[in-house]
PDB file of C-alpha atoms in Angstrom:
ATOM      1  CA  MET X   1    -157.744  -5.292  98.513  1.00 64.00           C
ATOM      2  CA  VAL X   2    -159.187  -8.494  97.584  1.00 65.00           C
ATOM      3  CA  ASN X   3    -162.801  -9.463  97.702  1.00 70.00           C
ATOM      4  CA  ARG X   4    -164.964 -12.185  96.426  1.00 74.00           C
ATOM      5  CA  VAL X   5    -161.970 -14.246  94.790  1.00 73.00           C
ATOM      6  CA  GLN X   6    -163.277 -18.033  93.600  1.00 76.00           C
ATOM      7  CA  GLY X   7    -161.957 -20.069  91.240  1.00 78.00           C
ATOM      8  CA  HIS X   8    -158.464 -21.927  91.146  1.00 77.00           C
ATOM      9  CA  ILE X   9    -157.312 -19.012  88.099  1.00 77.00           C
ATOM     10  CA  GLN X  10    -158.569 -16.027  90.412  1.00 79.00           C
ATOM     11  CA  SER X  11    -156.986 -17.346  93.490  1.00 78.00           C
ATOM     12  CA  ARG X  12    -153.518 -18.383  91.872  1.00 78.00           C
ATOM     13  CA  THR X  13    -153.431 -14.690  89.943  1.00 80.00           C
ATOM     14  CA  VAL X  14    -154.150 -12.933  93.111  1.00 78.00           C
ATOM     15  CA  TYR X  15    -151.362 -15.122  94.881  1.00 79.00           C
ATOM     16  CA  TYR X  16    -148.707 -14.195  92.291  1.00 77.00           C
ATOM     17  CA  LEU X  17    -149.881 -10.478  92.370  1.00 76.00           C
ATOM     18  CA  MET X  18    -149.923 -10.455  96.205  1.00 75.00           C
ATOM     19  CA  ASN X  19    -146.506 -11.911  96.652  1.00 75.00           C
ATOM     20  CA  ILE X  20    -144.633  -9.849  94.512  1.00 73.00           C
ATOM     21  CA  HIS X  21    -142.770  -6.587  95.677  1.00 68.00           C
ATOM     22  CA  VAL X  22    -144.942  -3.998  97.260  1.00 69.00           C
ATOM     23  CA  THR X  23    -142.890  -0.964  95.666  1.00 76.00           C
ATOM     24  CA  PRO X  24    -144.800   0.793  93.041  1.00 75.00           C
ATOM     25  CA  ARG X  25    -144.467  -1.235  89.598  1.00 74.00           C
ATOM     26  CA  SER X  26    -146.252  -1.782  86.602  1.00 79.00           C
ATOM     27  CA  ILE X  27    -147.636  -5.186  85.965  1.00 83.00           C
ATOM     28  CA  TYR X  28    -148.315  -6.105  82.021  1.00 88.00           C
ATOM     29  CA  LEU X  29    -150.117  -9.306  81.381  1.00 91.00           C
ATOM     30  CA  CYS X  30    -150.188 -10.328  77.993  1.00 93.00           C
ATOM     31  CA  ARG X  31    -151.354 -13.195  76.100  1.00 93.00           C
ATOM     32  CA  HIS X  32    -148.860 -15.485  73.812  1.00 95.00           C
ATOM     33  CA  GLY X  33    -148.782 -14.820  69.909  1.00 95.00           C
ATOM     34  CA  GLU X  34    -151.012 -16.676  67.923  1.00 96.00           C
ATOM     35  CA  SER X  35    -150.147 -20.409  67.750  1.00 96.00           C
ATOM     36  CA  ASP X  36    -150.521 -22.890  64.681  1.00 96.00           C
ATOM     37  CA  LEU X  37    -153.142 -24.579  66.560  1.00 95.00           C
ATOM     38  CA  ASN X  38    -155.209 -21.231  67.080  1.00 92.00           C
ATOM     39  CA  LEU X  39    -154.815 -20.731  63.512  1.00 92.00           C
ATOM     40  CA  ARG X  40    -156.341 -23.952  62.435  1.00 93.00           C
ATOM     41  CA  GLY X  41    -158.874 -23.306  65.188  1.00 92.00           C
ATOM     42  CA  ARG X  42    -157.952 -26.192  67.711  1.00 95.00           C
ATOM     43  CA  ILE X  43    -158.230 -25.501  71.318  1.00 92.00           C
ATOM     44  CA  GLY X  44    -155.414 -26.457  73.690  1.00 91.00           C
ATOM     45  CA  GLY X  45    -152.340 -28.466  72.441  1.00 93.00           C
ATOM     46  CA  ASP X  46    -148.877 -27.290  72.701  1.00 95.00           C
ATOM     47  CA  SER X  47    -148.151 -25.883  69.285  1.00 95.00           C
ATOM     48  CA  GLY X  48    -145.657 -23.326  68.478  1.00 97.00           C
ATOM     49  CA  LEU X  49    -146.242 -19.882  67.190  1.00 98.00           C
ATOM     50  CA  SER X  50    -147.647 -19.116  63.761  1.00 98.00           C
ATOM     51  CA  VAL X  51    -145.775 -16.465  61.414  1.00 98.00           C
ATOM     52  CA  ARG X  52    -148.464 -13.809  62.766  1.00 97.00           C
ATOM     53  CA  GLY X  53    -147.925 -14.992  66.468  1.00 98.00           C
ATOM     54  CA  LYS X  54    -144.053 -14.329  65.803  1.00 98.00           C
ATOM     55  CA  GLN X  55    -144.838 -10.865  64.453  1.00 98.00           C
ATOM     56  CA  TYR X  56    -146.704 -10.408  67.786  1.00 98.00           C
ATOM     57  CA  ALA X  57    -144.057 -11.382  69.836  1.00 98.00           C
ATOM     58  CA  TYR X  58    -141.474  -9.006  68.080  1.00 98.00           C
ATOM     59  CA  ALA X  59    -144.183  -6.367  68.438  1.00 98.00           C
ATOM     60  CA  LEU X  60    -144.399  -7.167  72.070  1.00 97.00           C
ATOM     61  CA  ALA X  61    -140.487  -6.995  72.664  1.00 97.00           C
ATOM     62  CA  ASN X  62    -140.450  -3.643  70.745  1.00 97.00           C
ATOM     63  CA  PHE X  63    -143.116  -2.169  73.201  1.00 96.00           C
ATOM     64  CA  ILE X  64    -141.702  -3.681  76.362  1.00 95.00           C
ATOM     65  CA  GLN X  65    -138.140  -2.163  75.202  1.00 94.00           C
ATOM     66  CA  SER X  66    -139.691   1.005  74.942  1.00 95.00           C
ATOM     67  CA  GLN X  67    -141.029   1.123  78.142  1.00 92.00           C
ATOM     68  CA  GLY X  68    -137.464   1.311  79.671  1.00 90.00           C
ATOM     69  CA  ILE X  69    -138.047  -1.465  82.480  1.00 88.00           C
ATOM     70  CA  SER X  70    -135.075  -1.893  84.375  1.00 83.00           C
ATOM     71  CA  SER X  71    -135.865  -4.998  86.137  1.00 85.00           C
ATOM     72  CA  LEU X  72    -137.981  -6.852  83.941  1.00 90.00           C
ATOM     73  CA  LYS X  73    -139.830 -10.188  85.429  1.00 92.00           C
ATOM     74  CA  VAL X  74    -141.193 -12.607  82.687  1.00 95.00           C
ATOM     75  CA  TRP X  75    -143.037 -15.694  83.745  1.00 95.00           C
ATOM     76  CA  THR X  76    -144.496 -17.870  81.266  1.00 96.00           C
ATOM     77  CA  SER X  77    -146.233 -21.283  81.482  1.00 96.00           C
ATOM     78  CA  HIS X  78    -144.534 -24.549  79.587  1.00 97.00           C
ATOM     79  CA  MET X  79    -146.253 -24.167  76.845  1.00 96.00           C
ATOM     80  CA  LYS X  80    -143.932 -23.956  73.453  1.00 97.00           C
ATOM     81  CA  ARG X  81    -146.048 -20.944  72.471  1.00 97.00           C
ATOM     82  CA  THR X  82    -145.325 -19.056  75.745  1.00 97.00           C
ATOM     83  CA  ILE X  83    -141.598 -19.840  75.661  1.00 98.00           C
ATOM     84  CA  GLN X  84    -141.364 -18.557  72.116  1.00 98.00           C
ATOM     85  CA  THR X  85    -143.259 -15.432  72.999  1.00 98.00           C
ATOM     86  CA  ALA X  86    -141.247 -14.628  75.803  1.00 97.00           C
ATOM     87  CA  GLU X  87    -137.896 -15.639  74.020  1.00 98.00           C
ATOM     88  CA  ALA X  88    -138.614 -12.872  71.518  1.00 97.00           C
ATOM     89  CA  LEU X  89    -138.053 -10.278  74.342  1.00 96.00           C
ATOM     90  CA  GLY X  90    -134.356 -11.372  74.849  1.00 94.00           C
ATOM     91  CA  VAL X  91    -134.702 -11.346  78.674  1.00 94.00           C
ATOM     92  CA  PRO X  92    -134.915 -14.005  81.067  1.00 94.00           C
ATOM     93  CA  TYR X  93    -137.813 -15.855  81.786  1.00 96.00           C
ATOM     94  CA  GLU X  94    -139.321 -17.974  84.578  1.00 96.00           C
ATOM     95  CA  GLN X  95    -141.475 -20.941  83.753  1.00 97.00           C
ATOM     96  CA  TRP X  96    -144.413 -21.575  86.158  1.00 93.00           C
ATOM     97  CA  LYS X  97    -146.394 -24.815  85.489  1.00 91.00           C
ATOM     98  CA  ALA X  98    -149.424 -23.238  87.390  1.00 88.00           C
ATOM     99  CA  LEU X  99    -149.608 -20.978  84.198  1.00 92.00           C
ATOM    100  CA  ASN X 100    -150.167 -23.703  81.969  1.00 92.00           C
ATOM    101  CA  GLU X 101    -153.568 -23.490  79.907  1.00 90.00           C
ATOM    102  CA  ILE X 102    -156.478 -25.645  81.677  1.00 88.00           C
ATOM    103  CA  ASP X 103    -156.518 -29.003  79.755  1.00 92.00           C
ATOM    104  CA  ALA X 104    -159.486 -29.416  77.488  1.00 94.00           C
ATOM    105  CA  GLY X 105    -159.661 -33.487  78.086  1.00 95.00           C
ATOM    106  CA  VAL X 106    -161.245 -35.591  75.538  1.00 96.00           C
ATOM    107  CA  CYS X 107    -161.579 -32.180  73.410  1.00 96.00           C
ATOM    108  CA  GLU X 108    -157.902 -31.324  73.728  1.00 95.00           C
ATOM    109  CA  GLU X 109    -156.851 -30.029  69.847  1.00 94.00           C
ATOM    110  CA  MET X 110    -160.631 -30.168  68.725  1.00 96.00           C
ATOM    111  CA  THR X 111    -162.218 -27.438  66.690  1.00 95.00           C
ATOM    112  CA  TYR X 112    -165.256 -26.234  68.333  1.00 93.00           C
ATOM    113  CA  GLU X 113    -167.312 -27.598  65.515  1.00 95.00           C
ATOM    114  CA  GLU X 114    -165.740 -31.199  65.971  1.00 97.00           C
ATOM    115  CA  ILE X 115    -166.737 -30.683  69.757  1.00 96.00           C
ATOM    116  CA  GLN X 116    -170.504 -29.889  68.727  1.00 96.00           C
ATOM    117  CA  GLU X 117    -170.503 -32.644  66.130  1.00 97.00           C
ATOM    118  CA  HIS X 118    -168.992 -35.297  68.642  1.00 97.00           C
ATOM    119  CA  TYR X 119    -170.277 -33.998  72.026  1.00 97.00           C
ATOM    120  CA  PRO X 120    -173.314 -31.867  71.588  1.00 97.00           C
ATOM    121  CA  GLU X 121    -174.505 -31.808  75.004  1.00 96.00           C
ATOM    122  CA  GLU X 122    -170.785 -30.854  76.145  1.00 95.00           C
ATOM    123  CA  PHE X 123    -170.922 -28.374  73.714  1.00 94.00           C
ATOM    124  CA  ALA X 124    -174.444 -26.952  74.917  1.00 96.00           C
ATOM    125  CA  LEU X 125    -173.173 -27.035  78.603  1.00 95.00           C
ATOM    126  CA  ARG X 126    -170.084 -24.937  77.898  1.00 93.00           C
ATOM    127  CA  ASP X 127    -171.774 -22.410  76.006  1.00 91.00           C
ATOM    128  CA  GLN X 128    -174.197 -21.905  78.928  1.00 95.00           C
ATOM    129  CA  ASP X 129    -171.294 -21.406  81.378  1.00 92.00           C
ATOM    130  CA  LYS X 130    -168.069 -20.988  79.958  1.00 87.00           C
ATOM    131  CA  TYR X 131    -166.870 -19.362  83.174  1.00 87.00           C
ATOM    132  CA  ARG X 132    -167.455 -22.739  85.279  1.00 90.00           C
ATOM    133  CA  TYR X 133    -167.555 -25.391  82.479  1.00 92.00           C
ATOM    134  CA  ARG X 134    -165.136 -28.308  82.711  1.00 93.00           C
ATOM    135  CA  TYR X 135    -164.403 -30.681  79.803  1.00 94.00           C
ATOM    136  CA  PRO X 136    -164.871 -34.371  80.210  1.00 95.00           C
ATOM    137  CA  LYS X 137    -161.567 -35.658  81.671  1.00 94.00           C
ATOM    138  CA  GLY X 138    -159.970 -31.862  81.527  1.00 93.00           C
ATOM    139  CA  GLU X 139    -159.706 -29.572  84.254  1.00 86.00           C
TER     140      GLU X 139
END
């Protein structure tokens, strides 16, 4: 049952979950490992995993392996960090553009401090409503 789904991300997530086989199964949602840009406090971008991000990816692989999943399906975005995280699992994965991170527009690869300095009004607007906020020239 689905109720009150609003917004692009929520509707896409529901679409994927509703169109998967209807037999009982476990669904694991996980975030990619820490990226080089995450480490530097920068948003967006398409950087690879940091050392700690690679450690996370291998820990995730160990966990998934311990679950004994026979027909594991892995979906990633087209971003380097998600692909590197999936590759650590050692299983086939499928790339979905719809899973790409929302583009931060003019603020892409900036730190929050830089955004506050260069776009103070935008910084305040995002802080007031992160869920509905859209970066200038972003998604």
